[in-house]
PDB file of C-alpha atoms in Angstrom:
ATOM      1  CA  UNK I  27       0.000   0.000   0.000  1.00  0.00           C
ATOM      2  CA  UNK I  28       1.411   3.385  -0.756  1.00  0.00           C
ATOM      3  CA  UNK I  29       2.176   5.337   2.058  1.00  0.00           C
ATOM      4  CA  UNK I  30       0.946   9.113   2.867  1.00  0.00           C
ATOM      5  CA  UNK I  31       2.949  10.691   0.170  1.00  0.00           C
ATOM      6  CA  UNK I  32       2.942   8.309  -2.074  1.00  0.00           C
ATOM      7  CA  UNK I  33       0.324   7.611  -4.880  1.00  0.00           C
ATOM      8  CA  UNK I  34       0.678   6.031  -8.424  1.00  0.00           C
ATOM      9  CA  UNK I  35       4.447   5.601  -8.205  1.00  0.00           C
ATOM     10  CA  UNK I  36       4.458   9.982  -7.598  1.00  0.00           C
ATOM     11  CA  UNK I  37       6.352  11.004  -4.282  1.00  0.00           C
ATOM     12  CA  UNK I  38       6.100  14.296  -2.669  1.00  0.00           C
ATOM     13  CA  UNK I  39       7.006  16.438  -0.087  1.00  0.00           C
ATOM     14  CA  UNK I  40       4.528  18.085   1.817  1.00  0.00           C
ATOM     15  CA  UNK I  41       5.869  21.768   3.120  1.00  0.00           C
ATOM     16  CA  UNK I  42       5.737  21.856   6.837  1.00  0.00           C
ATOM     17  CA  UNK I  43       3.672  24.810   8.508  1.00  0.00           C
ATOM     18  CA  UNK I  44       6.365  27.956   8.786  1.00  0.00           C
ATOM     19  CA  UNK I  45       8.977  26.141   6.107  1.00  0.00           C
ATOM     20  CA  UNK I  46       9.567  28.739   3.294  1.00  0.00           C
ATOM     21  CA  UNK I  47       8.694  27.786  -0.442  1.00  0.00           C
ATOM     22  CA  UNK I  48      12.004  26.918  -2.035  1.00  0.00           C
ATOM     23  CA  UNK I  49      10.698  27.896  -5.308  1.00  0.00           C
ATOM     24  CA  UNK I  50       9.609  31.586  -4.032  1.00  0.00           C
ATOM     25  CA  UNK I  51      13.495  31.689  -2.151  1.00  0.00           C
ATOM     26  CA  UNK I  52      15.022  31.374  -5.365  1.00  0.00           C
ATOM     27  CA  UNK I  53      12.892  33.205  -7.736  1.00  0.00           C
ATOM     28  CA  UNK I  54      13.759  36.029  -5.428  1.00  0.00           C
ATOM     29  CA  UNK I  55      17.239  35.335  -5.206  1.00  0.00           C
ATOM     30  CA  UNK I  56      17.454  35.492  -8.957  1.00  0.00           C
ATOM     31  CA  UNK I  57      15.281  38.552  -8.893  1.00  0.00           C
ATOM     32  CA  UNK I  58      17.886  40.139  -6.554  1.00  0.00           C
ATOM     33  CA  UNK I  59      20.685  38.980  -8.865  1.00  0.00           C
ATOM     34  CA  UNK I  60      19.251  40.328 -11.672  1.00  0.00           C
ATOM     35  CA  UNK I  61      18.973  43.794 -10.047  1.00  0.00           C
ATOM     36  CA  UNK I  62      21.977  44.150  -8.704  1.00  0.00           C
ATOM     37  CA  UNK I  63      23.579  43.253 -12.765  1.00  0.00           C
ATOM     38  CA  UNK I  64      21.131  45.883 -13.821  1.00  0.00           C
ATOM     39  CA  UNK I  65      22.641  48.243 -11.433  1.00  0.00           C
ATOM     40  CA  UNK I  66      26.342  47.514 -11.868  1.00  0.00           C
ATOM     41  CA  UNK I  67      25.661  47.982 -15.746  1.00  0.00           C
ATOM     42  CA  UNK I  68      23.619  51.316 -15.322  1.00  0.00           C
ATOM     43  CA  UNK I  69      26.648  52.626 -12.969  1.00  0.00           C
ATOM     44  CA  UNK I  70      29.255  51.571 -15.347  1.00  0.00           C
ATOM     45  CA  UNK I  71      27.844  52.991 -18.053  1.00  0.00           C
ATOM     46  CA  UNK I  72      27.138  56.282 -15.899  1.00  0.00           C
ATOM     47  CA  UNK I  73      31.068  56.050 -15.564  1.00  0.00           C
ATOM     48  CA  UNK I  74      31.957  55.629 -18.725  1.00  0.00           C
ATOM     49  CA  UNK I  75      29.421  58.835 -19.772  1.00  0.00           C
ATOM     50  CA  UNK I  76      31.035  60.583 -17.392  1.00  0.00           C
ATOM     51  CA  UNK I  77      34.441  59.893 -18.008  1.00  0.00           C
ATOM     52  CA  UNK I  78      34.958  59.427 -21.473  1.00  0.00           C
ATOM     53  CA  UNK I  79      37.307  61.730 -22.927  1.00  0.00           C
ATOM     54  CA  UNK I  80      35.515  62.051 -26.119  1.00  0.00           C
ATOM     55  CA  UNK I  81      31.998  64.056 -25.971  1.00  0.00           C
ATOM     56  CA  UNK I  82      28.927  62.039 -25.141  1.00  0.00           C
ATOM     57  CA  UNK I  83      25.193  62.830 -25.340  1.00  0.00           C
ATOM     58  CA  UNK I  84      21.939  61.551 -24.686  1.00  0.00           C
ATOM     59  CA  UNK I  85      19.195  63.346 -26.828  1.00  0.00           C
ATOM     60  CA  UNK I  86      15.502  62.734 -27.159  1.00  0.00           C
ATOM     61  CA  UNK I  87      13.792  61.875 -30.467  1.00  0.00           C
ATOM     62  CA  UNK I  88      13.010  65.527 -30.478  1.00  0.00           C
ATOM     63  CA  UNK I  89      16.541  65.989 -30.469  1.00  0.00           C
ATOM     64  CA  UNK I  90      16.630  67.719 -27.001  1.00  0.00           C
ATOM     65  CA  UNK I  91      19.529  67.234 -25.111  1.00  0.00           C
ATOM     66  CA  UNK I  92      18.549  65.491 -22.211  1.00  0.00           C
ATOM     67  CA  UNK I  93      22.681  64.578 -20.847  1.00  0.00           C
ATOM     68  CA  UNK I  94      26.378  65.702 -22.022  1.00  0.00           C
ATOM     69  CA  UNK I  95      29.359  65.020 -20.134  1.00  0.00           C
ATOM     70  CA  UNK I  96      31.857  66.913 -19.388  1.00  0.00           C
ATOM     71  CA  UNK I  97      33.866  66.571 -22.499  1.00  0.00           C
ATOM     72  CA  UNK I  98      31.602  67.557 -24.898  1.00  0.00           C
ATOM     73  CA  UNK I  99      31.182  70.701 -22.632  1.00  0.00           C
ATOM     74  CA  UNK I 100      35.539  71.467 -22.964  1.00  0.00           C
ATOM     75  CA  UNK I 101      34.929  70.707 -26.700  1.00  0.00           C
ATOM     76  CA  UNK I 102      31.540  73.158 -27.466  1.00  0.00           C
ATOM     77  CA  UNK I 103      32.539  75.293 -24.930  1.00  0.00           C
ATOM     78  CA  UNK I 104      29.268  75.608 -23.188  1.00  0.00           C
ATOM     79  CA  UNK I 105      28.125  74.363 -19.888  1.00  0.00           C
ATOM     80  CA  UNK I 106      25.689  71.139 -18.899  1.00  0.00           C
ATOM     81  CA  UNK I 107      23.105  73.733 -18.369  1.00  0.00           C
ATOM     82  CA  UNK I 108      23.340  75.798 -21.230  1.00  0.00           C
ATOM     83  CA  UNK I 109      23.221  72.284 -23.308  1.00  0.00           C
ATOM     84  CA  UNK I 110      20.311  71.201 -21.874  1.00  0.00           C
ATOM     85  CA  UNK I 111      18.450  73.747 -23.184  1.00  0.00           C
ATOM     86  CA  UNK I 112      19.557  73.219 -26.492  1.00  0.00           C
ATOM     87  CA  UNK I 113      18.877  70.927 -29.470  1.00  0.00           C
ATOM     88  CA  UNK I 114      20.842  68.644 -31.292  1.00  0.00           C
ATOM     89  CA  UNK I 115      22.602  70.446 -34.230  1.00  0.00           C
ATOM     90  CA  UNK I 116      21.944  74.231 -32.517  1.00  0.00           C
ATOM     91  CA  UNK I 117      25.584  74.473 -31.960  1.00  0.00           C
ATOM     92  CA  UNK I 118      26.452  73.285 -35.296  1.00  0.00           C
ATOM     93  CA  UNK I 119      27.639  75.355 -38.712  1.00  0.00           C
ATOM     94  CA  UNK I 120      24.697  77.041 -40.257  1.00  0.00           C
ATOM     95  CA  UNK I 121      25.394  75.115 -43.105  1.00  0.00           C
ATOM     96  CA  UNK I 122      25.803  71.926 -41.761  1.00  0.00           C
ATOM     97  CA  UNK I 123      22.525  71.893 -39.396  1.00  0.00           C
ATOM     98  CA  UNK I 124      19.889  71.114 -42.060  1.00  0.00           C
ATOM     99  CA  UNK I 125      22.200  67.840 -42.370  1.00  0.00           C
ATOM    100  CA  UNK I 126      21.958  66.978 -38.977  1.00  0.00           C
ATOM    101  CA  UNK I 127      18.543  67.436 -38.434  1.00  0.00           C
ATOM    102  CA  UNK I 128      17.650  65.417 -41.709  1.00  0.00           C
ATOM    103  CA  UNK I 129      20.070  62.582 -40.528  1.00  0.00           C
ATOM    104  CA  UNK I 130      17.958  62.578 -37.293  1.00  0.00           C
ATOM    105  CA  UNK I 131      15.014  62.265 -38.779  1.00  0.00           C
ATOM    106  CA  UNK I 132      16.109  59.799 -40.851  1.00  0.00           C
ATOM    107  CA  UNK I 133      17.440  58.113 -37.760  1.00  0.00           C
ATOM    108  CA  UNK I 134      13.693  58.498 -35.822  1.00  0.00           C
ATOM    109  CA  UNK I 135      12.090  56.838 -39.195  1.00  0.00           C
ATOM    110  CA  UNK I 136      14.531  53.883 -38.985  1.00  0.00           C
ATOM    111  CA  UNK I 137      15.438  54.609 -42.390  1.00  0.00           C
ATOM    112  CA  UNK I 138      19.492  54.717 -40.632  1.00  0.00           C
ATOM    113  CA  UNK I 139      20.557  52.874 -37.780  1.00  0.00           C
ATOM    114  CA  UNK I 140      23.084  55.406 -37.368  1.00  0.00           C
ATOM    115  CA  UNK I 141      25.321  57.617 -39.086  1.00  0.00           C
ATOM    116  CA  UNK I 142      28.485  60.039 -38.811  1.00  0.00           C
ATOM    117  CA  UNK I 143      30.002  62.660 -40.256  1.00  0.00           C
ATOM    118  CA  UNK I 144      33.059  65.490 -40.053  1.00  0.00           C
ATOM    119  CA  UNK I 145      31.229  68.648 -38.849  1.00  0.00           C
ATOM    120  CA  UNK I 146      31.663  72.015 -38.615  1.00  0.00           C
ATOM    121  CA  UNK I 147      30.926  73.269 -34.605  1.00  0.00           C
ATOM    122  CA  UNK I 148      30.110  76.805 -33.855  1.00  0.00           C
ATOM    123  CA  UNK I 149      32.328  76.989 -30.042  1.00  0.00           C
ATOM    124  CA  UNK I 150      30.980  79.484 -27.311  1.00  0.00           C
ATOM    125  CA  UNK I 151      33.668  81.931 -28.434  1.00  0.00           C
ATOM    126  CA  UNK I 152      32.741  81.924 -31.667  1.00  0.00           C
ATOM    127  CA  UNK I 153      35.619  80.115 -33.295  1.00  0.00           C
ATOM    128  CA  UNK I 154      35.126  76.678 -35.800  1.00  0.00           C
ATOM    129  CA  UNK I 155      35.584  73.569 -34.642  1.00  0.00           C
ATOM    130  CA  UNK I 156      35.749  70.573 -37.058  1.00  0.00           C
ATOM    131  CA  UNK I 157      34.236  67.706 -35.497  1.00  0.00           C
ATOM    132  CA  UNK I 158      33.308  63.574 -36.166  1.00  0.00           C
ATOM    133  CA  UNK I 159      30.363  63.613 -35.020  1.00  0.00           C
ATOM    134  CA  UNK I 160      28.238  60.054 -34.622  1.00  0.00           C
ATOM    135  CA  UNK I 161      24.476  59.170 -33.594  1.00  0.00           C
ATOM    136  CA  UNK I 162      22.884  56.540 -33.042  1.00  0.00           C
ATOM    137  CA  UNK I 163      19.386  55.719 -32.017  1.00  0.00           C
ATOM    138  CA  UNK I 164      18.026  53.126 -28.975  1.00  0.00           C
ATOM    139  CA  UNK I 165      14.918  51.710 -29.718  1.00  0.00           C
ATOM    140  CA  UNK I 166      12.008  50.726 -26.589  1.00  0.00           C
ATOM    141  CA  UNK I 167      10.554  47.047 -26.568  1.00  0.00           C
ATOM    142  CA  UNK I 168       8.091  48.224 -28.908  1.00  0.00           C
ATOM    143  CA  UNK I 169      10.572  49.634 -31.609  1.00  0.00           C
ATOM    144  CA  UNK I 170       9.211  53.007 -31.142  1.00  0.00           C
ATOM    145  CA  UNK I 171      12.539  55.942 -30.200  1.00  0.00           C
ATOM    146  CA  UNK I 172      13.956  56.122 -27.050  1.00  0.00           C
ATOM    147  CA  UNK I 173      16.529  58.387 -27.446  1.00  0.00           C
ATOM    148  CA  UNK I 174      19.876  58.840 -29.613  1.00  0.00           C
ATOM    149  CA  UNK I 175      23.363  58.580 -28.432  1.00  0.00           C
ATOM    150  CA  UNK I 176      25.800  61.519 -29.679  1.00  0.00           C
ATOM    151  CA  UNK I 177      29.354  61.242 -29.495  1.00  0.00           C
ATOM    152  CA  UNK I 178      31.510  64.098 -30.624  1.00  0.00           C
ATOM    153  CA  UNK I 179      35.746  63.983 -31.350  1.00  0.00           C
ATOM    154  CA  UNK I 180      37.341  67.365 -31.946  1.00  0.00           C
ATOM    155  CA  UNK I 181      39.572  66.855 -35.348  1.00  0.00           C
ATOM    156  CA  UNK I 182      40.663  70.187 -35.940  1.00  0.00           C
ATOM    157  CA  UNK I 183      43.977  69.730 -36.034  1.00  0.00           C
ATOM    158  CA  UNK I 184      43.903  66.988 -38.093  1.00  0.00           C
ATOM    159  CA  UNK I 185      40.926  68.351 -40.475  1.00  0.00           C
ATOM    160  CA  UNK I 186      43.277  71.246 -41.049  1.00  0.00           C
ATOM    161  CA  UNK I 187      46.504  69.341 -41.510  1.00  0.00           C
ATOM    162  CA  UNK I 188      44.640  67.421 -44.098  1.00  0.00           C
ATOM    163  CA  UNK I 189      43.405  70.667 -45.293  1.00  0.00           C
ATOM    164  CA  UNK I 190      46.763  72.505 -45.362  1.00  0.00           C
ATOM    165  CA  UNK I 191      48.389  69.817 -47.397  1.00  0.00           C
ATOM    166  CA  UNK I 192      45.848  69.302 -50.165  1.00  0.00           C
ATOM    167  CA  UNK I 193      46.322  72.742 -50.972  1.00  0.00           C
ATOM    168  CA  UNK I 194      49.943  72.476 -50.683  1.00  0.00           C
ATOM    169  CA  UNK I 195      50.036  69.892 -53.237  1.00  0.00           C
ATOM    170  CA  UNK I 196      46.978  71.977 -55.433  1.00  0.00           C
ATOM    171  CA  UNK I 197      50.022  75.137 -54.996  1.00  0.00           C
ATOM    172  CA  UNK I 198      52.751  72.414 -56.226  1.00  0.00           C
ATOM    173  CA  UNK I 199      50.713  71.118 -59.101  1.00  0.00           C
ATOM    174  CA  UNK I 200      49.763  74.295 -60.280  1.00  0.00           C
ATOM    175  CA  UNK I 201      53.056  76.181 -59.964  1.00  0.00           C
ATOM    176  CA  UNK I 202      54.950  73.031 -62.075  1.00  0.00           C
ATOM    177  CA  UNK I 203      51.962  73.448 -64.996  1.00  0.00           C
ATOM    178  CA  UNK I 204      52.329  77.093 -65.453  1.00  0.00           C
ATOM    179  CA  UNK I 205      56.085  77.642 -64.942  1.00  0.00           C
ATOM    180  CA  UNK I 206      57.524  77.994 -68.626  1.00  0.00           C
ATOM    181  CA  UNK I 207      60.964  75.676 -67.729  1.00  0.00           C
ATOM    182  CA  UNK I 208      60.937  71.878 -67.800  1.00  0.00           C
ATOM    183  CA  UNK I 209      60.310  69.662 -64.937  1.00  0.00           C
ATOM    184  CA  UNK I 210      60.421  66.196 -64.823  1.00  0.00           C
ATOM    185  CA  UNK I 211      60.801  63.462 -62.411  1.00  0.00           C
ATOM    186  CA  UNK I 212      61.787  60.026 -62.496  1.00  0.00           C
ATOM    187  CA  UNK I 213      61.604  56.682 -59.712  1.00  0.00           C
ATOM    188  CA  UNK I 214      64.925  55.027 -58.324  1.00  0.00           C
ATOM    189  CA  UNK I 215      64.915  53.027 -62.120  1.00  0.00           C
ATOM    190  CA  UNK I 216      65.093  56.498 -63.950  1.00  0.00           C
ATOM    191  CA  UNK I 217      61.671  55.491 -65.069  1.00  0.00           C
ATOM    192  CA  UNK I 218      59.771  59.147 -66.387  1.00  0.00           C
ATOM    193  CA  UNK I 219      57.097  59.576 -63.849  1.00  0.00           C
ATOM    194  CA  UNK I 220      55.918  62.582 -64.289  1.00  0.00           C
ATOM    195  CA  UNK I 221      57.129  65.305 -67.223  1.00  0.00           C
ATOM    196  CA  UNK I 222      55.188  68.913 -67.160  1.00  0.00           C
ATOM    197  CA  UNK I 223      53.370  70.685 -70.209  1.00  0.00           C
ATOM    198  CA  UNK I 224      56.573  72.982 -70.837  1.00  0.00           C
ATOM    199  CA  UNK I 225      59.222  69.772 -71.053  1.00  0.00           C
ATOM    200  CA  UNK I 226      56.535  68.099 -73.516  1.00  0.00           C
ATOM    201  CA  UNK I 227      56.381  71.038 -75.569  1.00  0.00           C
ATOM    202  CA  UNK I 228      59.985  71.691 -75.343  1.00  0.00           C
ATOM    203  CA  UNK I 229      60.870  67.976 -76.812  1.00  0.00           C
ATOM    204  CA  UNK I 230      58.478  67.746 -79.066  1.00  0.00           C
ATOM    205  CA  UNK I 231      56.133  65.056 -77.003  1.00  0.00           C
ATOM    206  CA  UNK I 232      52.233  65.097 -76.916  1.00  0.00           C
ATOM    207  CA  UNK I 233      51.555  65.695 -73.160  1.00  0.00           C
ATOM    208  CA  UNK I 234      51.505  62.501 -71.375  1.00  0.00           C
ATOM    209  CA  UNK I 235      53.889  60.257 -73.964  1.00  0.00           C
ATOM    210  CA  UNK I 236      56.921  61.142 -71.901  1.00  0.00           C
ATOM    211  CA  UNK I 237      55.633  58.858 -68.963  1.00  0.00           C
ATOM    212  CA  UNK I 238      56.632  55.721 -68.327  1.00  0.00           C
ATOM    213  CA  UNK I 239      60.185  56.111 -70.544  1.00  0.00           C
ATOM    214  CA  UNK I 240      63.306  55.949 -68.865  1.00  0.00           C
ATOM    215  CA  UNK I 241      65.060  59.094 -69.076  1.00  0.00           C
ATOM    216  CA  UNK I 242      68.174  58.023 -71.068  1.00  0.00           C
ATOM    217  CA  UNK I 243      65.696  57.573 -74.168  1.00  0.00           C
ATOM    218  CA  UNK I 244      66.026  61.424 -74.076  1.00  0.00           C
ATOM    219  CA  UNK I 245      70.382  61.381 -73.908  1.00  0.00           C
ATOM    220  CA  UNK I 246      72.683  60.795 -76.761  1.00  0.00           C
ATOM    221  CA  UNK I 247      74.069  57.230 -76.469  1.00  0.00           C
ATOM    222  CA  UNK I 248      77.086  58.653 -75.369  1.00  0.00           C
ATOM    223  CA  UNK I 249      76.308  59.822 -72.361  1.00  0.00           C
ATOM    224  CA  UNK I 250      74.422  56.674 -71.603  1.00  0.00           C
ATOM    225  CA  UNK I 251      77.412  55.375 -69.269  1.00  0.00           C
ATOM    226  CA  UNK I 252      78.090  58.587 -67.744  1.00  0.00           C
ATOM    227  CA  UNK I 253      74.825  58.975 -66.348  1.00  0.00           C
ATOM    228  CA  UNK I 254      74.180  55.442 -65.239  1.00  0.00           C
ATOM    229  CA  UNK I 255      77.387  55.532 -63.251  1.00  0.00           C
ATOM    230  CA  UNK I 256      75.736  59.249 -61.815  1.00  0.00           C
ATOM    231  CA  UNK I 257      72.783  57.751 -60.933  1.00  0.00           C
ATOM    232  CA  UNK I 258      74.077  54.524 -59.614  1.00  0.00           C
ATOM    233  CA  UNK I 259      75.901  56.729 -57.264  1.00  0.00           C
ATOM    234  CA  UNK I 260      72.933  58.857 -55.929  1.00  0.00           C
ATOM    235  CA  UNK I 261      73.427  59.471 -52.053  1.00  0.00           C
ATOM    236  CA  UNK I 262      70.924  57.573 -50.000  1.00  0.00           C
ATOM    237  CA  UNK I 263      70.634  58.786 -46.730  1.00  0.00           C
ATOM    238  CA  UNK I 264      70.274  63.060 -47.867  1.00  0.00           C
ATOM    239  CA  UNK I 265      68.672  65.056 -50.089  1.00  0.00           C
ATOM    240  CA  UNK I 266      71.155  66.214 -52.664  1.00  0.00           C
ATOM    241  CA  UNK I 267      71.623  68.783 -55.923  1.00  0.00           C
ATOM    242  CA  UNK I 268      73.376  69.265 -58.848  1.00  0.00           C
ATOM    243  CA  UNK I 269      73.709  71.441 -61.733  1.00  0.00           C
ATOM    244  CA  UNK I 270      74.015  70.144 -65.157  1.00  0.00           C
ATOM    245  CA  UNK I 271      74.729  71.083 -68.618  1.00  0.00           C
ATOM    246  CA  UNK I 272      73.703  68.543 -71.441  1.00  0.00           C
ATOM    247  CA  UNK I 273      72.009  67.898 -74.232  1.00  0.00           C
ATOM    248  CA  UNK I 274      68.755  66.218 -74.541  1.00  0.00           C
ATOM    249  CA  UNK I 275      67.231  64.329 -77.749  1.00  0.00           C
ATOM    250  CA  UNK I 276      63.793  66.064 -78.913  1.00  0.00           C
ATOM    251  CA  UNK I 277      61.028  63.750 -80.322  1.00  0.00           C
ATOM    252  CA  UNK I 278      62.093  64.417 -83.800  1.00  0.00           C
ATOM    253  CA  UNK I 279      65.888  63.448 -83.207  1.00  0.00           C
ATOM    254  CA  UNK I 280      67.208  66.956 -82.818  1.00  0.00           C
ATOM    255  CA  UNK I 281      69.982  67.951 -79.996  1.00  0.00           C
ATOM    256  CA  UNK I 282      68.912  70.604 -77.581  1.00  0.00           C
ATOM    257  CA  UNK I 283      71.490  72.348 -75.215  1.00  0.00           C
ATOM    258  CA  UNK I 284      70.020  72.366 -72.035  1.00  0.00           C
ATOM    259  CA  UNK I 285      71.096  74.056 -68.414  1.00  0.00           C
ATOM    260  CA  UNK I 286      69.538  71.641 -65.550  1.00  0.00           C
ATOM    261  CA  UNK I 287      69.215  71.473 -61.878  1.00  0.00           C
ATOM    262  CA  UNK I 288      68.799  68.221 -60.590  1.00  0.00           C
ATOM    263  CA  UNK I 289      67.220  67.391 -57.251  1.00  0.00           C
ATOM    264  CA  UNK I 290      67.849  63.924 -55.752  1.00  0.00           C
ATOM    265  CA  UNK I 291      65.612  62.848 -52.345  1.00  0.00           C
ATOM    266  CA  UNK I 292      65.794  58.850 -52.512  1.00  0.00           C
ATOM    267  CA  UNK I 293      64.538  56.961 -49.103  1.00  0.00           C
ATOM    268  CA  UNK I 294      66.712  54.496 -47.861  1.00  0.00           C
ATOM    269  CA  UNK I 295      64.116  51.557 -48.154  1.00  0.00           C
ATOM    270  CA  UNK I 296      63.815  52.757 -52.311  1.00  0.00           C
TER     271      UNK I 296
END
């Protein structure tokens, strides 16, 4: 016969009066657990707001800012208050806001996850600030906006670096197409790698054939020798210069005297 908690092969326990529910103990065990991970993660990630040495933002889907740290504070120049009762994109170019607040709508429509972008940045004081600035947008259970994330990276420096040598090089390019004397220059094979308008004309060449030649096509033969020995000899570890008088070959076969400086900057890996 089965015996009092015993029936069909089934055992049990029965819980004594005043004996807690094991179940219950650990359901709120895990419930405790689970809010103590949910408040590590919130304070680590109010640490890492805080602390971040790039500029960090929480905005709402109306693009209000709702938190900055203090970094992008040092970088707009404004303070947490005066942020806070701003929008998204108010501190940014006048020509560059209509950008940002399209990409943030864009962003609200989930038509972008996310997106970034250099920007210009109006500061306090009323200088420009070049910025990368990236958003992205958190989502509630439903899907529906919760609010973006805005991170913002002063690149000045770099921006105009960048900036500074582009034109640099536009200056070069533009000084060696105008200037009416020849100017050509060749890899460590004394291959022709680039030959201006004024050294095409003055040979003969349609501009562009020079390329890709090696420059004793355009000696005599007998100075072949000569100037493979010259080159051979090149100093590797300094820029150097030389002034030359020779003759060159034109297109059609014809001798020109020529007066030339040569410039020689060869790395030591080349």
């Amino acid at each position: 016969a089965a015996g009092p908690n015993e029936e069909s092969g089934i055992r049990w326990r029965s819980r004594k009066a005043g004996e807690p529910d094991t179940m219950a103990r650990r359901e709120a065990t895990r419930g405790r657990q689970e809010e103590a991970l949910l408040r590590e993660g919130e304070q680590r990630f109010r640490n890492a707001f805080s602390l971040a040495p790039i500029g960090m933002a929480i905005v709402s889907p109306r693009r209000q800012y709702l938190k900055v740290n203090q970094a992008y504070c040092d970088i707009s120049g404004y303070g947490k208050l005066e942020l806070l009762s701003m929008k998204a994109g108010t501190i940014a170019h006048p020509d560059d806001q209509p950008m940002i607040v399209r990409l943030m709508e864009r962003m609200i429509h989930d038509e972008v996850e996310h997106f970034d972008a250099d920007i210009r940045l109006i500061h306090k004081s009323g200088r420009v600030i070049w910025a990368h600035y990236n958003a992205s947008m958190v989502r509630d259970e439903n899907g529906e906006p919760a609010y973006a994330v805005i991170t913002v990276q002063d690149v000045t420096k770099k921006t105009l670096a960048e900036q500074e040598l582009r034109e640099g090089r536009q200056r070069y390019q533009t000084l060696v197409e105008t200037i009416p004397y020849g100017i050509q220059e060749t890899d460590v094979n004394g291959v022709v790698v680039f030959a201006n308008k004024a050294l095409h004309k003055m040979l003969g060449y349609r501009e562009g054939e020079m390329l890709g030649l090696p420059i004793v096509h355009f000696l005599p033969r007998s100075e072949h020798e000569a100037f493979a020995r010259r080159f051979a000899n090149l100093p590797r570890e300094r820029p150097s210069t030389a002034r030359l008088y020779k003759k060159n070959i034109s297109k059609s076969g014809t001798l020109i005297d020529v007066q030339a400086v040569s410039y020689t900057h060869l790395r030591a890996h080349e």
